[in-house]
Coordinates of C-alpha atoms in Angstrom, one line a residue:
Chain A
M10 CA 139.1 68.7 50.1
L11 CA 138.6 72.4 50.4
E12 CA 141.6 74.5 50.9
L13 CA 141.4 77.8 52.5
E14 CA 143.7 80.3 54.0
K15 CA 142.5 82.2 56.9
K16 CA 144.1 84.2 59.5
D17 CA 142.4 85.2 62.8
K18 CA 142.5 88.8 64.0
E19 CA 146.0 88.4 65.4
G20 CA 147.1 86.6 62.3
W21 CA 148.1 83.5 63.9
I22 CA 146.1 80.6 62.4
S23 CA 145.8 79.5 58.8
I24 CA 143.4 76.9 57.6
I25 CA 144.9 74.8 54.9
A26 CA 142.4 72.1 54.1
Y27 CA 139.0 71.0 55.1
D28 CA 137.8 67.5 54.4
R29 CA 134.0 67.2 54.7
R30 CA 133.9 63.5 54.7
N31 CA 135.8 63.0 57.9
T32 CA 135.4 66.7 59.0
S33 CA 139.0 67.0 59.6
V34 CA 140.7 70.3 59.2
E35 CA 144.4 70.7 58.6
Y36 CA 146.0 73.9 59.4
I37 CA 149.1 75.7 60.3
D38 CA 149.5 77.4 63.7
N39 CA 151.8 80.3 63.0
R40 CA 152.2 81.1 66.6
R41 CA 153.7 77.8 67.4
G42 CA 155.0 77.3 63.9
M43 CA 153.3 73.9 63.7
K44 CA 151.2 72.2 61.1
F45 CA 148.7 69.6 62.2
S46 CA 145.1 68.5 61.6
M47 CA 142.2 69.8 63.6
A48 CA 140.9 66.3 64.2
E49 CA 144.2 65.2 65.8
E50 CA 144.5 68.4 67.8
K51 CA 140.9 68.0 68.9
E52 CA 141.6 64.4 69.8
A53 CA 144.8 65.3 71.4
A54 CA 143.0 68.1 73.3
N55 CA 140.2 65.8 74.1
T56 CA 142.6 63.2 75.3
Q57 CA 144.5 65.8 77.3
V58 CA 141.2 67.1 78.7
S59 CA 140.0 63.6 79.5
E60 CA 143.4 62.7 81.0
L61 CA 143.2 65.7 83.2
S62 CA 139.6 65.0 84.2
T63 CA 140.3 61.4 85.2
T64 CA 143.2 62.3 87.4
D65 CA 141.3 65.2 88.9
L66 CA 138.2 63.1 89.4
K67 CA 140.2 60.4 91.1
E68 CA 141.8 62.8 93.5
K69 CA 138.4 64.5 94.1
D70 CA 136.8 61.1 94.8
E71 CA 139.6 60.2 97.1
N72 CA 139.3 63.5 99.0
T73 CA 135.6 63.1 99.2
L74 CA 135.9 59.6 100.6
N75 CA 138.5 60.7 103.1
F76 CA 136.3 63.5 104.2
L77 CA 133.3 61.3 104.6
D78 CA 135.4 58.7 106.5
S79 CA 136.8 61.3 108.8
V80 CA 133.3 62.7 109.5
D81 CA 132.0 59.1 110.2
N82 CA 135.0 58.5 112.6
Y83 CA 134.3 61.8 114.3
L84 CA 130.7 61.0 114.9
I85 CA 131.5 57.5 116.3
L86 CA 134.2 59.0 118.5
I87 CA 131.8 61.7 119.8
E88 CA 129.3 59.0 120.8
S89 CA 132.0 56.9 122.4
L90 CA 133.2 59.9 124.4
T91 CA 129.6 60.7 125.6
S92 CA 129.0 57.2 126.8
T93 CA 132.5 56.9 128.5
L94 CA 132.0 60.2 130.3
R95 CA 128.5 59.2 131.5
Q96 CA 129.9 55.9 132.8
G97 CA 132.8 57.8 134.5
W98 CA 130.5 60.2 136.3
L99 CA 128.2 57.4 137.4
E100 CA 131.1 55.4 138.8
L101 CA 132.3 58.5 140.6
A102 CA 128.9 58.9 142.2
S103 CA 128.9 55.2 143.1
A104 CA 132.3 55.7 144.7
R105 CA 130.9 58.6 146.8
H106 CA 128.0 56.4 147.8
S107 CA 130.3 53.6 148.8
M108 CA 133.1 55.6 150.5
G109 CA 131.0 58.5 151.8
G110 CA 130.8 62.2 150.9
S111 CA 133.6 63.2 153.2
R112 CA 136.1 60.9 151.5
V113 CA 135.3 61.9 147.9
N114 CA 134.8 65.6 147.5
T115 CA 136.4 68.6 145.8
S116 CA 137.9 69.9 149.0
L117 CA 140.4 67.0 149.0
L118 CA 141.9 68.0 145.6
T119 CA 145.4 69.1 146.2
L120 CA 146.4 72.7 145.6
K121 CA 150.1 72.0 146.0
H122 CA 152.3 72.7 143.0
H123 CA 152.8 69.5 141.0
S124 CA 153.6 68.5 137.5
A125 CA 150.9 67.2 135.2
A126 CA 150.5 63.5 135.1
T127 CA 149.4 63.5 131.5
K128 CA 150.6 65.8 128.7
V129 CA 149.6 66.4 125.1
E130 CA 152.4 66.7 122.5
V131 CA 151.8 68.7 119.3
N132 CA 153.7 67.5 116.3
Y133 CA 154.0 70.2 113.7
D134 CA 156.1 68.1 111.3
N135 CA 153.9 68.3 108.2
G136 CA 156.4 66.8 105.7
G137 CA 156.7 70.2 103.8
S138 CA 153.0 70.4 103.2
I139 CA 151.4 73.7 104.0
T140 CA 148.0 72.2 104.3
K141 CA 148.8 69.3 106.6
S142 CA 147.5 69.9 110.2
P143 CA 149.5 69.2 113.4
Q144 CA 149.1 65.8 115.1
L145 CA 148.3 65.5 118.8
T146 CA 149.8 62.7 120.9
L147 CA 148.9 61.9 124.5
C148 CA 151.8 61.2 126.9
K149 CA 150.1 59.5 129.9
W150 CA 151.5 59.2 133.4
A151 CA 154.7 61.0 132.4
S152 CA 155.4 63.0 135.6
S153 CA 158.5 65.0 135.1
D154 CA 159.4 64.4 138.8
K155 CA 159.7 60.7 138.2
K156 CA 161.0 61.0 134.6
D157 CA 164.7 60.8 135.4
S158 CA 164.4 58.1 138.0
S159 CA 162.1 56.0 135.9
F160 CA 164.4 56.4 132.9
E161 CA 167.4 55.4 135.0
D162 CA 165.4 52.4 136.2
E163 CA 164.6 51.5 132.6
N164 CA 168.3 51.7 131.7
I165 CA 169.3 49.5 134.6
D166 CA 166.5 47.1 133.8
N167 CA 167.5 47.0 130.2
K168 CA 171.1 46.1 131.1
E169 CA 169.8 43.4 133.4
S170 CA 167.4 42.0 130.9
T171 CA 170.1 41.6 128.2
K172 CA 171.7 39.0 130.4
E173 CA 168.4 37.1 130.6
S174 CA 166.9 34.7 128.1
N175 CA 164.7 36.1 125.2
G176 CA 161.5 34.6 126.6
S177 CA 161.8 36.4 129.9
E178 CA 162.9 39.6 128.2
T179 CA 159.8 39.9 126.2
T180 CA 157.5 39.3 129.2
A181 CA 159.5 41.5 131.6
S182 CA 158.9 44.9 130.0
P183 CA 155.0 44.8 129.7
I184 CA 154.8 43.7 133.4
K185 CA 157.1 46.6 134.4
T186 CA 155.1 49.0 132.3
E187 CA 151.9 47.8 133.9
N188 CA 153.3 48.1 137.4
H189 CA 154.5 51.6 136.6
L190 CA 151.1 52.6 135.3
Q191 CA 149.4 51.1 138.4
K192 CA 151.7 53.1 140.7
E193 CA 151.1 56.3 138.8
R194 CA 147.3 55.8 138.9
G195 CA 147.5 55.0 142.6
K196 CA 149.6 58.1 143.2
V197 CA 146.9 60.4 141.6
L198 CA 144.1 58.7 143.5
S199 CA 145.9 59.0 146.8
M200 CA 144.5 62.4 147.3
F201 CA 141.3 60.6 148.2
G202 CA 143.1 58.2 150.6
A203 CA 145.5 55.3 150.2
L204 CA 142.8 52.7 150.3
V205 CA 140.1 53.7 147.9
S206 CA 137.1 51.7 146.5
P207 CA 137.5 49.8 143.2
K208 CA 134.6 52.0 142.0
L209 CA 136.8 55.0 142.2
R210 CA 139.6 53.2 140.3
A211 CA 137.0 52.2 137.6
S212 CA 136.0 55.9 137.4
Q213 CA 139.6 56.9 136.9
L214 CA 140.0 54.4 134.1
S215 CA 136.8 55.7 132.4
F216 CA 138.1 59.3 132.5
E217 CA 141.5 58.1 131.2
T218 CA 139.8 56.5 128.3
A219 CA 137.8 59.6 127.7
L220 CA 141.0 61.6 127.5
D221 CA 142.4 59.2 124.9
T222 CA 139.1 59.6 122.9
L223 CA 139.4 63.4 123.1
V224 CA 142.8 63.5 121.6
E225 CA 141.6 61.1 118.8
I226 CA 138.7 63.5 118.2
A227 CA 141.1 66.4 117.9
N228 CA 143.2 64.5 115.3
V229 CA 140.1 63.5 113.3
R230 CA 138.9 67.0 113.3
S231 CA 142.1 68.3 111.9
S232 CA 141.9 65.5 109.2
I233 CA 138.3 66.7 108.4
L234 CA 139.5 70.3 108.0
E235 CA 142.4 69.1 105.8
T236 CA 140.2 67.1 103.5
H237 CA 137.6 69.8 103.4
H238 CA 140.2 72.3 102.4
A239 CA 141.4 69.9 99.6
L240 CA 137.8 69.6 98.4
L241 CA 137.3 73.3 98.3
Q242 CA 140.5 73.6 96.2
H243 CA 139.0 71.1 93.7
K244 CA 135.9 73.2 93.5
V245 CA 137.9 76.3 92.7
K246 CA 140.0 74.6 89.9
P247 CA 137.2 73.8 87.5
T248 CA 135.8 77.3 87.6
K249 CA 139.2 78.7 86.7
S250 CA 139.6 76.3 83.7
T251 CA 136.0 77.2 82.4
E252 CA 136.9 80.9 82.6
E253 CA 140.0 80.2 80.4
Chain B
M362 CA 120.6 40.7 184.7
Y363 CA 119.4 39.7 181.3
G364 CA 115.6 39.3 181.0
F365 CA 114.7 41.8 183.8
E366 CA 115.2 45.0 181.8
A367 CA 111.4 45.3 181.5
M368 CA 111.3 46.2 185.2
T369 CA 113.6 49.1 185.1
F370 CA 114.4 50.2 181.6
N371 CA 111.4 52.5 181.2
I372 CA 112.4 54.6 184.2
H373 CA 115.2 56.3 182.3
G374 CA 114.9 55.0 178.7
G375 CA 111.2 54.5 178.1
Y376 CA 110.5 58.0 176.8
L377 CA 113.4 57.9 174.4
E378 CA 112.7 54.4 173.2
A379 CA 109.2 55.6 172.3
I380 CA 110.6 58.6 170.6
V381 CA 113.0 56.5 168.5
R382 CA 110.3 54.0 167.6
G383 CA 108.2 56.9 166.4
H384 CA 111.0 58.2 164.3
R385 CA 111.4 54.7 162.8
S386 CA 107.9 54.8 161.5
G387 CA 108.8 57.9 159.6
L388 CA 111.4 56.1 157.5
L389 CA 110.7 56.1 153.8
T390 CA 108.8 53.0 152.4
A391 CA 109.2 51.1 149.2
A392 CA 106.2 53.1 147.8
D393 CA 108.1 56.4 148.5
Y394 CA 111.2 55.1 146.8
N395 CA 109.2 54.0 143.8
N396 CA 107.8 57.5 143.5
L397 CA 111.2 59.0 143.9
C398 CA 112.8 56.7 141.3
Q399 CA 110.3 58.0 138.7
C400 CA 111.2 61.7 139.2
E401 CA 112.6 63.5 136.2
T402 CA 114.4 66.4 137.9
L403 CA 115.7 67.2 141.4
D404 CA 112.8 69.6 141.8
D405 CA 110.4 66.6 141.4
I406 CA 112.4 64.8 144.2
K407 CA 112.0 67.9 146.4
M408 CA 108.3 67.9 145.7
H409 CA 107.9 64.2 146.7
L410 CA 110.0 64.7 149.8
S411 CA 107.9 67.7 150.9
A412 CA 105.2 65.1 151.8
T413 CA 107.6 63.3 154.1
E414 CA 109.4 64.3 157.3
Y415 CA 112.1 65.9 155.2
G416 CA 109.6 68.5 153.9
P417 CA 110.3 71.3 156.3
Y418 CA 114.1 71.0 155.7
L419 CA 113.8 71.3 151.9
Q420 CA 111.0 73.6 151.4
N421 CA 113.0 76.8 151.5
E422 CA 115.8 75.6 149.2
P423 CA 115.8 77.6 145.9
S424 CA 116.0 76.0 142.5
P425 CA 118.1 74.8 140.9
L426 CA 118.8 72.1 143.5
H427 CA 122.0 70.2 143.8
T428 CA 122.4 66.6 145.1
T429 CA 124.7 67.8 147.9
T430 CA 122.0 70.2 149.1
I431 CA 119.5 67.4 149.4
V432 CA 122.0 65.3 151.3
E433 CA 122.9 68.2 153.5
K434 CA 119.3 69.0 154.5
C435 CA 118.4 65.4 155.1
T436 CA 121.4 65.1 157.3
L437 CA 120.3 68.2 159.3
K438 CA 117.1 66.4 160.1
L439 CA 119.0 63.4 161.5
V440 CA 121.3 65.7 163.5
D441 CA 118.3 67.5 165.0
E442 CA 116.7 64.2 166.1
Y443 CA 120.0 63.0 167.5
K444 CA 120.5 66.2 169.5
H445 CA 117.0 66.0 170.9
M446 CA 117.6 62.4 172.1
L447 CA 121.1 63.2 173.5
C448 CA 119.9 66.1 175.5
Q449 CA 117.1 64.0 177.0
A450 CA 119.3 61.0 177.7
T451 CA 120.8 60.0 181.1
E452 CA 123.7 57.8 181.7
P453 CA 124.6 55.3 180.4
L454 CA 122.3 56.0 177.4
S455 CA 124.0 59.4 176.8
T456 CA 127.4 57.8 176.6
F457 CA 126.0 55.1 174.3
L458 CA 124.6 57.9 172.0
E459 CA 127.9 59.7 172.0
Y460 CA 129.7 56.5 170.9
I461 CA 127.5 56.4 167.8
T462 CA 129.1 59.7 166.6
Y463 CA 132.8 58.8 167.2
G464 CA 133.0 57.3 163.7
H465 CA 132.0 60.6 162.2
M466 CA 134.5 62.4 164.4
I467 CA 137.3 60.2 163.1
D468 CA 136.2 60.9 159.5
N469 CA 136.2 64.7 160.2
V470 CA 139.7 64.6 161.8
V471 CA 141.0 62.8 158.7
L472 CA 139.2 65.2 156.4
I473 CA 140.8 68.2 158.1
V474 CA 144.3 66.7 158.2
T475 CA 144.2 65.5 154.6
G476 CA 142.8 68.8 153.3
T477 CA 145.5 70.7 155.2
L478 CA 148.1 68.5 153.7
H479 CA 146.7 69.4 150.3
E480 CA 146.9 73.1 151.2
R481 CA 143.2 73.7 151.4
D482 CA 141.5 76.4 153.3
V483 CA 140.3 75.3 156.8
Q484 CA 136.9 77.0 156.5
E485 CA 136.2 75.2 153.3
L486 CA 137.1 71.9 155.0
L487 CA 134.9 72.6 158.0
E488 CA 131.9 73.1 155.8
K489 CA 132.4 69.6 154.4
C490 CA 132.6 68.0 157.9
H491 CA 129.8 65.8 159.1
P492 CA 127.8 67.7 161.7
L493 CA 127.5 64.7 164.0
G494 CA 131.3 64.5 164.3
M495 CA 132.0 68.2 165.2
F496 CA 133.9 69.2 168.3
D497 CA 135.2 72.5 169.7
S498 CA 138.8 72.4 168.8
I499 CA 138.5 70.8 165.4
A500 CA 139.8 73.8 163.4
T501 CA 143.1 73.6 165.4
L502 CA 143.9 70.3 163.6
A503 CA 145.3 72.3 160.7
V504 CA 148.4 73.3 162.6
A505 CA 149.6 69.8 163.4
Q506 CA 152.5 68.4 161.3
N507 CA 152.6 64.8 162.6
M508 CA 150.5 62.5 164.7
R509 CA 152.3 63.4 168.0
E510 CA 151.4 67.0 167.5
L511 CA 147.9 66.1 166.4
Y512 CA 147.4 64.3 169.7
R513 CA 149.2 66.7 172.0
L514 CA 147.6 69.9 170.6
V515 CA 144.1 68.9 169.8
L516 CA 142.9 65.3 170.3
V517 CA 144.1 64.8 173.9
D518 CA 140.9 66.6 175.1
T519 CA 138.5 64.8 172.8
P520 CA 136.8 61.4 173.1
L521 CA 139.3 60.1 170.5
A522 CA 142.3 60.5 172.8
P523 CA 142.3 56.9 174.1
Y524 CA 142.3 55.6 170.5
F525 CA 145.6 57.3 169.6
S526 CA 147.9 55.2 171.7
E527 CA 148.5 52.7 168.8
C528 CA 149.3 55.3 166.2
I529 CA 151.4 58.0 167.7
T530 CA 154.5 58.5 165.7
S531 CA 156.7 61.5 164.9
E532 CA 156.6 60.7 161.2
D533 CA 155.3 63.5 159.0
L534 CA 151.7 63.0 157.8
D535 CA 151.4 61.7 154.3
D536 CA 148.5 59.9 152.4
M537 CA 149.5 56.4 153.6
N538 CA 150.1 57.4 157.2
I539 CA 146.8 59.2 157.3
E540 CA 145.0 56.2 155.9
I541 CA 146.6 53.9 158.4
M542 CA 145.7 56.4 161.2
R543 CA 142.1 56.4 160.0
N544 CA 141.8 52.7 160.1
T545 CA 143.7 52.3 163.3
L546 CA 141.5 54.8 165.1
Y547 CA 138.4 53.2 163.7
K548 CA 139.6 49.8 164.9
A549 CA 140.2 51.1 168.4
Y550 CA 136.8 52.9 168.5
L551 CA 134.9 49.7 167.4
E552 CA 136.7 47.6 170.0
D553 CA 136.0 50.2 172.7
F554 CA 132.4 50.5 171.7
Y555 CA 132.1 46.7 171.8
R556 CA 133.6 46.5 175.3
F557 CA 131.2 49.2 176.5
C558 CA 128.2 47.3 175.2
Q559 CA 129.4 44.1 176.8
K560 CA 129.7 46.0 180.1
L561 CA 126.1 47.2 179.7
G562 CA 125.0 43.6 179.4
G563 CA 121.5 42.2 178.8
A564 CA 119.7 42.6 175.5
T565 CA 121.9 45.6 174.6
A566 CA 125.1 43.5 174.8
E567 CA 123.5 40.7 172.7
I568 CA 122.1 42.8 170.0
M569 CA 125.0 45.3 169.8
S570 CA 127.6 42.5 169.7
D571 CA 126.0 41.1 166.6
L572 CA 125.7 44.5 164.9
L573 CA 129.3 45.6 165.8
A574 CA 130.7 42.2 164.8
F575 CA 129.1 42.6 161.4
E576 CA 130.5 46.1 161.1
A577 CA 134.0 44.8 162.0
D578 CA 133.8 42.0 159.5
R579 CA 132.6 44.3 156.7
R580 CA 135.4 46.7 157.4
A581 CA 137.9 43.8 157.2
V582 CA 136.6 42.8 153.8
N583 CA 136.6 46.4 152.5
I584 CA 140.1 47.0 153.8
T585 CA 141.3 43.8 152.0
I586 CA 139.6 44.7 148.7
N587 CA 140.7 48.3 148.8
S588 CA 144.3 47.4 149.6
I589 CA 144.7 45.0 146.7
G590 CA 147.4 46.3 144.4
T591 CA 148.5 49.0 146.8
E592 CA 151.7 49.4 148.8
L593 CA 150.1 48.3 152.0
T594 CA 151.9 45.2 153.2
R595 CA 150.2 42.0 154.5
E596 CA 151.4 42.7 158.0
D597 CA 150.1 46.3 158.0
R598 CA 146.8 45.1 156.5
R599 CA 146.5 42.5 159.3
K600 CA 147.0 45.2 161.9
L601 CA 144.0 47.1 160.7
Y602 CA 141.5 44.3 161.3
S603 CA 139.5 44.5 164.6
S604 CA 140.1 42.0 167.3
F605 CA 136.5 40.7 167.4
G606 CA 133.9 39.5 165.0
L607 CA 133.1 36.3 163.2
L608 CA 136.2 36.5 161.1
Y609 CA 138.5 36.9 164.1
P610 CA 141.1 35.4 164.1
Y611 CA 141.3 32.7 161.4
G612 CA 139.4 34.7 158.8
H613 CA 141.6 37.6 159.3
E614 CA 144.7 35.5 158.8
E615 CA 143.3 34.3 155.4
L616 CA 142.1 37.7 154.3
A617 CA 145.5 39.3 155.1
I618 CA 147.1 37.2 152.3
C619 CA 144.4 37.7 149.6
E620 CA 145.6 39.2 146.4
D621 CA 142.4 39.4 144.4
I622 CA 138.6 39.5 144.9
D623 CA 138.1 35.8 144.1
Q624 CA 140.5 34.8 147.0
V625 CA 138.4 37.1 149.3
R626 CA 135.3 35.3 148.1
G627 CA 136.9 32.0 148.8
V628 CA 137.6 33.0 152.4
M629 CA 134.2 34.5 153.1
E630 CA 132.2 31.7 151.6
K631 CA 133.4 29.5 154.4
Y632 CA 131.3 31.5 156.9
P633 CA 127.6 30.7 156.6
P634 CA 126.3 34.2 157.4
Y635 CA 128.3 35.6 154.5
Q636 CA 127.9 32.9 152.0
P637 CA 124.6 34.2 150.7
I638 CA 126.2 37.7 150.2
F639 CA 129.0 36.4 148.0
S640 CA 126.8 34.0 146.2
K641 CA 125.0 37.0 144.6
L642 CA 128.2 38.2 143.0
S643 CA 129.6 36.8 139.8
Y644 CA 133.3 35.8 139.7
G645 CA 135.7 38.8 139.6
E646 CA 133.0 41.3 140.4
S647 CA 133.0 43.6 143.4
Q648 CA 130.6 46.3 142.3
M649 CA 127.5 44.9 143.9
L650 CA 129.3 43.8 147.1
D651 CA 128.6 47.1 148.8
K652 CA 124.8 46.8 148.1
A653 CA 124.8 43.2 149.3
F654 CA 126.5 44.2 152.6
Y655 CA 124.1 47.1 153.0
E656 CA 121.1 44.8 152.5
E657 CA 122.4 42.4 155.1
E658 CA 123.0 45.3 157.5
V659 CA 119.5 46.7 157.1
K660 CA 118.0 43.3 157.7
R661 CA 119.9 43.0 161.0
L662 CA 119.1 46.6 162.0
C663 CA 115.4 46.1 161.4
L664 CA 115.5 42.9 163.5
S665 CA 116.8 44.8 166.5
F666 CA 113.4 46.7 166.7
E667 CA 111.7 43.3 167.3
Q668 CA 113.0 43.4 170.9
Q669 CA 112.3 46.0 173.6
F670 CA 114.2 47.6 176.5
H671 CA 117.6 47.8 175.0
Y672 CA 119.8 50.6 173.5
G673 CA 120.3 48.8 170.2
V674 CA 117.3 50.5 168.7
F675 CA 119.0 53.9 168.9
F676 CA 122.1 52.6 167.1
A677 CA 119.8 50.9 164.5
Y678 CA 117.7 54.0 163.9
M679 CA 120.8 56.2 163.3
R680 CA 122.2 53.6 160.9
L681 CA 118.9 53.2 159.1
R682 CA 118.6 57.0 158.6
E683 CA 122.1 57.1 157.2
Q684 CA 121.2 54.4 154.8
E685 CA 118.1 56.3 153.8
I686 CA 120.2 59.4 153.2
R687 CA 122.6 57.3 151.0
N688 CA 119.5 56.1 149.1
L689 CA 118.3 59.6 148.5
M690 CA 121.8 60.7 147.4
W691 CA 122.0 57.8 144.9
I692 CA 118.5 58.5 143.5
S693 CA 119.4 62.2 143.2
E694 CA 122.6 61.5 141.4
C695 CA 120.9 59.1 138.9
V696 CA 118.2 61.7 138.2
A697 CA 120.6 64.5 137.8
Q698 CA 122.8 62.5 135.5
N699 CA 119.8 61.2 133.5
Q700 CA 120.7 57.6 134.4
K701 CA 117.5 56.4 135.9
S702 CA 118.0 52.9 134.6
R703 CA 120.8 52.5 137.1
V704 CA 118.8 53.7 140.1
H705 CA 118.2 50.2 141.5
D706 CA 121.9 49.4 141.5
S707 CA 122.4 50.9 144.9
V708 CA 119.0 51.6 146.5
V709 CA 118.4 49.4 149.6
F710 CA 114.8 49.2 150.6
I711 CA 114.3 49.4 154.4
F712 CA 110.7 48.2 154.5

């Protein structure tokens, strides 16, 4: 055991003993007023460093996986959107072929003021997180002209349905929703006439599906940006710690 | 008297029958369609059509072409041929030729009225009208608020006036009223055309009765299928069916209460001429029904050319040209949308 006393330039550390056999060094840290052995500190430091690395790595891996999952979802959704739109356009052409060009053309689109049949809601509630992106939600067939009346109808229907048995109650609301959706779809298509070909209805459904996919794509994109930002932050952290 | 048309028909109708048979030989063949289906772009289609009778109508069109341009120019050719025949025709052939265009006139009236209801510019709507259905006071349709005004201000001086008696109301025009007006007018027109052909007698009456009956039956099926899931009541649906045809009256009674495509199939399969059409479709499917009906129509129209000395050839030729234009429209759309695998979904070969 070799005993030394050494201070660094600032006079903060003193070496007390050096054991060659197990290469441990015991010293006093004057700055902290502590005495401990180098081996322990090293082990402690190593343990601390390795603990930090494991957590950091886990988080990094999670973010990387999330990023890759989001990108994969994005690519799948883009492909789905492309095929849905192609199908929609072909069905529209098929409807024109069936009904005639004078019944399906742009000059029949109404220029009268009317509220949007479908709206996008942006939810900025990010749970206190600065980095969390807004979420988009599609509200389909929510015409504000019909909103109050349909809400009233729903209230009346709810009151009536509480008197009915449970079985009928559970089946009543999906049927009503389906009827409402059918009516709203028919209302929009009525600009081409009240009696339109099933091909035009199919085209409408395809474009409706495409709209759903577009909103999903927007949400996935914001998720990609979020995870990408998190990954970049991880990249910055290690460079700061190496500088220290 | 039936069977003696050969003695007198050629005096007034011989020249035009020869003309129309010459036009018929200019219809596109299966080889032409095969070439067109292999085109990569609309300019390729234009190049292939330049070797046909459509060549002069498309040659001056600049690139890039649009599908509506191709349809427009091909329709112009049909209109030119029709006008030539009409100006050469004497009675009763001239009246017969005018009857052929009343369907387009009804479509144009409905287009103007619907577009006006949607606050569209009249000039824009007039550009979309079918040229065969134009008449002088068509632009004045935009001022009418209800059907009574429509009739009083504009349609009283047109050939459609007699067809309005069943649908004159003072109700304001809306989408459902307009649709009912369209179908009521068309029903009245078909019945009037049918009566006119019956009055002509002979081979014209026989051949045109068959063709118009098929048209009436097809319309009944289309009205039924299109009205499934809409607000149109059974009674209103029943009123839109024509009062002649193979389905009249018992088939109409059954079609009026159909709630889905399978029930329609069940009704139609009882009639032998329509059984092969519906047997081609799978259950619940209605996509290929239009093509099946067009194929049957083309078969009947081509058969009308097998007999001479009747006016049915003029009607058949006009319908075959319209089918050809529909084919060209479909092929152009598939090429423009890069969906050539779907080209044969709706192309109906004439020869």
